[in-house]
């Protein structure tokens, strides 16, 4: 959004790009790493989804990857549906994603927009890939989760998307 506003204001390409990238954070477009940490930590410790939700509520913390301003049970995010379908057809197993879906059932019983959002979906599926493909040991996978590799992997894609937004606006 900020990239588009900056480009429409007539700023140069670099200014438009950086305004978009600098707004990515845990509350907007950047919940992948923390979502991966929160869900995988709870799952690895054997916490039930209800225990995880209650622990987060009692510590007054948001569950990263849960909740959306516009999307809800009644207006689902089709990106999450598409990713879920793809994972079901192509991943060896999705235990963390399934866990996150169980968390979603609990949170949406409180409020219909507390859905598993696209960041939570991508994060849990990334972790499932690390754990389930056999390409990484559990220790290697946990190290990648701890250092926050997911945002870095997605940032390049977001940068290209922001550049395209800017170019299209400048063209008009």
mmCIF file of N, CA, C and O in Angstrom, residues 102-137:
data_model
loop_
_atom_site.group_PDB
_atom_site.id
_atom_site.type_symbol
_atom_site.label_atom_id
_atom_site.label_comp_id
_atom_site.label_asym_id
_atom_site.label_seq_id
_atom_site.Cartn_x
_atom_site.Cartn_y
_atom_site.Cartn_z
ATOM 1 N N UNK A 102 -6.215 -26.096 13.677
ATOM 2 C CA UNK A 102 -6.913 -26.358 14.936
ATOM 3 C C UNK A 102 -6.924 -25.108 15.821
ATOM 4 O O UNK A 102 -7.928 -24.819 16.478
ATOM 5 N N UNK A 103 -5.828 -24.374 15.817
ATOM 6 C CA UNK A 103 -5.782 -23.095 16.535
ATOM 7 C C UNK A 103 -6.832 -22.155 15.944
ATOM 8 O O UNK A 103 -7.557 -21.473 16.680
ATOM 9 N N UNK A 104 -6.918 -22.121 14.621
ATOM 10 C CA UNK A 104 -7.895 -21.267 13.941
ATOM 11 C C UNK A 104 -9.328 -21.593 14.385
ATOM 12 O O UNK A 104 -10.144 -20.680 14.572
ATOM 13 N N UNK A 105 -9.642 -22.859 14.564
ATOM 14 C CA UNK A 105 -10.988 -23.236 15.013
ATOM 15 C C UNK A 105 -11.303 -22.616 16.373
ATOM 16 O O UNK A 105 -12.427 -22.185 16.620
ATOM 17 N N UNK A 106 -10.300 -22.567 17.229
ATOM 18 C CA UNK A 106 -10.487 -21.979 18.560
ATOM 19 C C UNK A 106 -10.631 -20.465 18.456
ATOM 20 O O UNK A 106 -11.538 -19.868 19.048
ATOM 21 N N UNK A 107 -9.742 -19.829 17.710
ATOM 22 C CA UNK A 107 -9.765 -18.360 17.642
ATOM 23 C C UNK A 107 -10.999 -17.844 16.910
ATOM 24 O O UNK A 107 -11.565 -16.821 17.293
ATOM 25 N N UNK A 108 -11.440 -18.541 15.868
ATOM 26 C CA UNK A 108 -12.629 -18.076 15.148
ATOM 27 C C UNK A 108 -13.910 -18.308 15.943
ATOM 28 O O UNK A 108 -14.928 -17.677 15.645
ATOM 29 N N UNK A 109 -13.867 -19.159 16.950
ATOM 30 C CA UNK A 109 -15.040 -19.306 17.811
ATOM 31 C C UNK A 109 -15.224 -18.059 18.673
ATOM 32 O O UNK A 109 -16.317 -17.791 19.160
ATOM 33 N N UNK A 110 -14.159 -17.286 18.828
ATOM 34 C CA UNK A 110 -14.208 -16.031 19.581
ATOM 35 C C UNK A 110 -14.612 -14.862 18.678
ATOM 36 O O UNK A 110 -15.370 -13.998 19.063
ATOM 37 N N UNK A 111 -14.030 -14.867 17.457
ATOM 38 C CA UNK A 111 -14.256 -13.768 16.525
ATOM 39 C C UNK A 111 -13.993 -14.293 15.117
ATOM 40 O O UNK A 111 -12.948 -14.889 14.861
ATOM 41 N N UNK A 112 -14.918 -14.089 14.168
ATOM 42 C CA UNK A 112 -14.795 -14.728 12.848
ATOM 43 C C UNK A 112 -13.621 -14.258 11.993
ATOM 44 O O UNK A 112 -13.265 -14.933 11.035
ATOM 45 N N UNK A 113 -13.001 -13.136 12.329
ATOM 46 C CA UNK A 113 -11.863 -12.688 11.521
ATOM 47 C C UNK A 113 -10.520 -13.167 12.085
ATOM 48 O O UNK A 113 -9.467 -12.845 11.534
ATOM 49 N N UNK A 114 -10.552 -13.962 13.132
ATOM 50 C CA UNK A 114 -9.313 -14.501 13.701
ATOM 51 C C UNK A 114 -8.944 -15.811 13.005
ATOM 52 O O UNK A 114 -8.745 -16.850 13.629
ATOM 53 N N UNK A 115 -8.845 -15.722 11.689
ATOM 54 C CA UNK A 115 -8.541 -16.860 10.822
ATOM 55 C C UNK A 115 -7.025 -17.045 10.704
ATOM 56 O O UNK A 115 -6.253 -16.146 11.041
ATOM 57 N N UNK A 116 -6.629 -18.200 10.220
ATOM 58 C CA UNK A 116 -5.236 -18.404 9.832
ATOM 59 C C UNK A 116 -5.020 -17.572 8.581
ATOM 60 O O UNK A 116 -5.640 -17.807 7.552
ATOM 61 N N UNK A 117 -4.169 -16.545 8.683
ATOM 62 C CA UNK A 117 -3.971 -15.663 7.530
ATOM 63 C C UNK A 117 -2.848 -16.196 6.643
ATOM 64 O O UNK A 117 -2.252 -17.232 6.928
ATOM 65 N N UNK A 118 -2.592 -15.494 5.563
ATOM 66 C CA UNK A 118 -1.630 -16.006 4.574
ATOM 67 C C UNK A 118 -0.219 -16.103 5.169
ATOM 68 O O UNK A 118 0.525 -17.024 4.836
ATOM 69 N N UNK A 119 0.153 -15.190 6.067
ATOM 70 C CA UNK A 119 1.468 -15.298 6.707
ATOM 71 C C UNK A 119 1.558 -16.549 7.568
ATOM 72 O O UNK A 119 2.550 -17.277 7.525
ATOM 73 N N UNK A 120 0.526 -16.814 8.351
ATOM 74 C CA UNK A 120 0.516 -18.019 9.175
ATOM 75 C C UNK A 120 0.511 -19.284 8.342
ATOM 76 O O UNK A 120 1.159 -20.277 8.685
ATOM 77 N N UNK A 121 -0.211 -19.249 7.246
ATOM 78 C CA UNK A 121 -0.259 -20.391 6.338
ATOM 79 C C UNK A 121 1.117 -20.664 5.733
ATOM 80 O O UNK A 121 1.617 -21.791 5.776
ATOM 81 N N UNK A 122 1.737 -19.630 5.176
ATOM 82 C CA UNK A 122 3.060 -19.799 4.563
ATOM 83 C C UNK A 122 4.076 -20.248 5.605
ATOM 84 O O UNK A 122 4.874 -21.160 5.354
ATOM 85 N N UNK A 123 4.046 -19.630 6.778
ATOM 86 C CA UNK A 123 5.020 -19.966 7.822
ATOM 87 C C UNK A 123 4.913 -21.425 8.241
ATOM 88 O O UNK A 123 5.921 -22.136 8.314
ATOM 89 N N UNK A 124 3.694 -21.891 8.506
ATOM 90 C CA UNK A 124 3.551 -23.272 8.969
ATOM 91 C C UNK A 124 3.873 -24.268 7.855
ATOM 92 O O UNK A 124 4.453 -25.322 8.127
ATOM 93 N N UNK A 125 3.550 -23.910 6.629
ATOM 94 C CA UNK A 125 3.895 -24.807 5.517
ATOM 95 C C UNK A 125 5.405 -24.839 5.273
ATOM 96 O O UNK A 125 5.959 -25.897 4.956
ATOM 97 N N UNK A 126 6.076 -23.692 5.427
ATOM 98 C CA UNK A 126 7.542 -23.673 5.333
ATOM 99 C C UNK A 126 8.147 -24.608 6.385
ATOM 100 O O UNK A 126 9.054 -25.389 6.094
ATOM 101 N N UNK A 127 7.653 -24.515 7.609
ATOM 102 C CA UNK A 127 8.176 -25.368 8.684
ATOM 103 C C UNK A 127 7.898 -26.840 8.366
ATOM 104 O O UNK A 127 8.772 -27.693 8.554
ATOM 105 N N UNK A 128 6.699 -27.116 7.870
ATOM 106 C CA UNK A 128 6.395 -28.500 7.484
ATOM 107 C C UNK A 128 7.364 -29.002 6.426
ATOM 108 O O UNK A 128 7.812 -30.149 6.477
ATOM 109 N N UNK A 129 7.715 -28.156 5.474
ATOM 110 C CA UNK A 129 8.703 -28.561 4.459
ATOM 111 C C UNK A 129 10.053 -28.857 5.100
ATOM 112 O O UNK A 129 10.704 -29.853 4.763
ATOM 113 N N UNK A 130 10.471 -28.000 6.013
ATOM 114 C CA UNK A 130 11.759 -28.227 6.681
ATOM 115 C C UNK A 130 11.760 -29.543 7.450
ATOM 116 O O UNK A 130 12.732 -30.292 7.415
ATOM 117 N N UNK A 131 10.672 -29.813 8.168
ATOM 118 C CA UNK A 131 10.599 -30.994 9.016
ATOM 119 C C UNK A 131 10.299 -32.281 8.246
ATOM 120 O O UNK A 131 10.748 -33.346 8.628
ATOM 121 N N UNK A 132 9.506 -32.200 7.204
ATOM 122 C CA UNK A 132 8.945 -33.403 6.601
ATOM 123 C C UNK A 132 9.669 -33.926 5.367
ATOM 124 O O UNK A 132 9.461 -35.072 4.991
ATOM 125 N N UNK A 133 10.479 -33.113 4.713
ATOM 126 C CA UNK A 133 11.079 -33.572 3.457
ATOM 127 C C UNK A 133 12.314 -34.433 3.663
ATOM 128 O O UNK A 133 12.749 -35.103 2.733
ATOM 129 N N UNK A 134 12.900 -34.372 4.851
ATOM 130 C CA UNK A 134 14.118 -35.128 5.095
ATOM 131 C C UNK A 134 15.375 -34.420 4.610
ATOM 132 O O UNK A 134 16.475 -34.954 4.714
ATOM 133 N N UNK A 135 15.229 -33.220 4.099
ATOM 134 C CA UNK A 135 16.379 -32.459 3.606
ATOM 135 C C UNK A 135 17.175 -31.813 4.734
ATOM 136 O O UNK A 135 18.337 -31.455 4.546
ATOM 137 N N UNK A 136 16.535 -31.642 5.891
ATOM 138 C CA UNK A 136 17.181 -31.005 7.032
ATOM 139 C C UNK A 136 16.986 -31.872 8.261
ATOM 140 O O UNK A 136 15.926 -32.491 8.424
ATOM 141 N N UNK A 137 17.983 -31.872 9.130
ATOM 142 C CA UNK A 137 17.791 -32.518 10.426
ATOM 143 C C UNK A 137 16.867 -31.611 11.250
ATOM 144 O O UNK A 137 16.667 -30.438 10.909
#
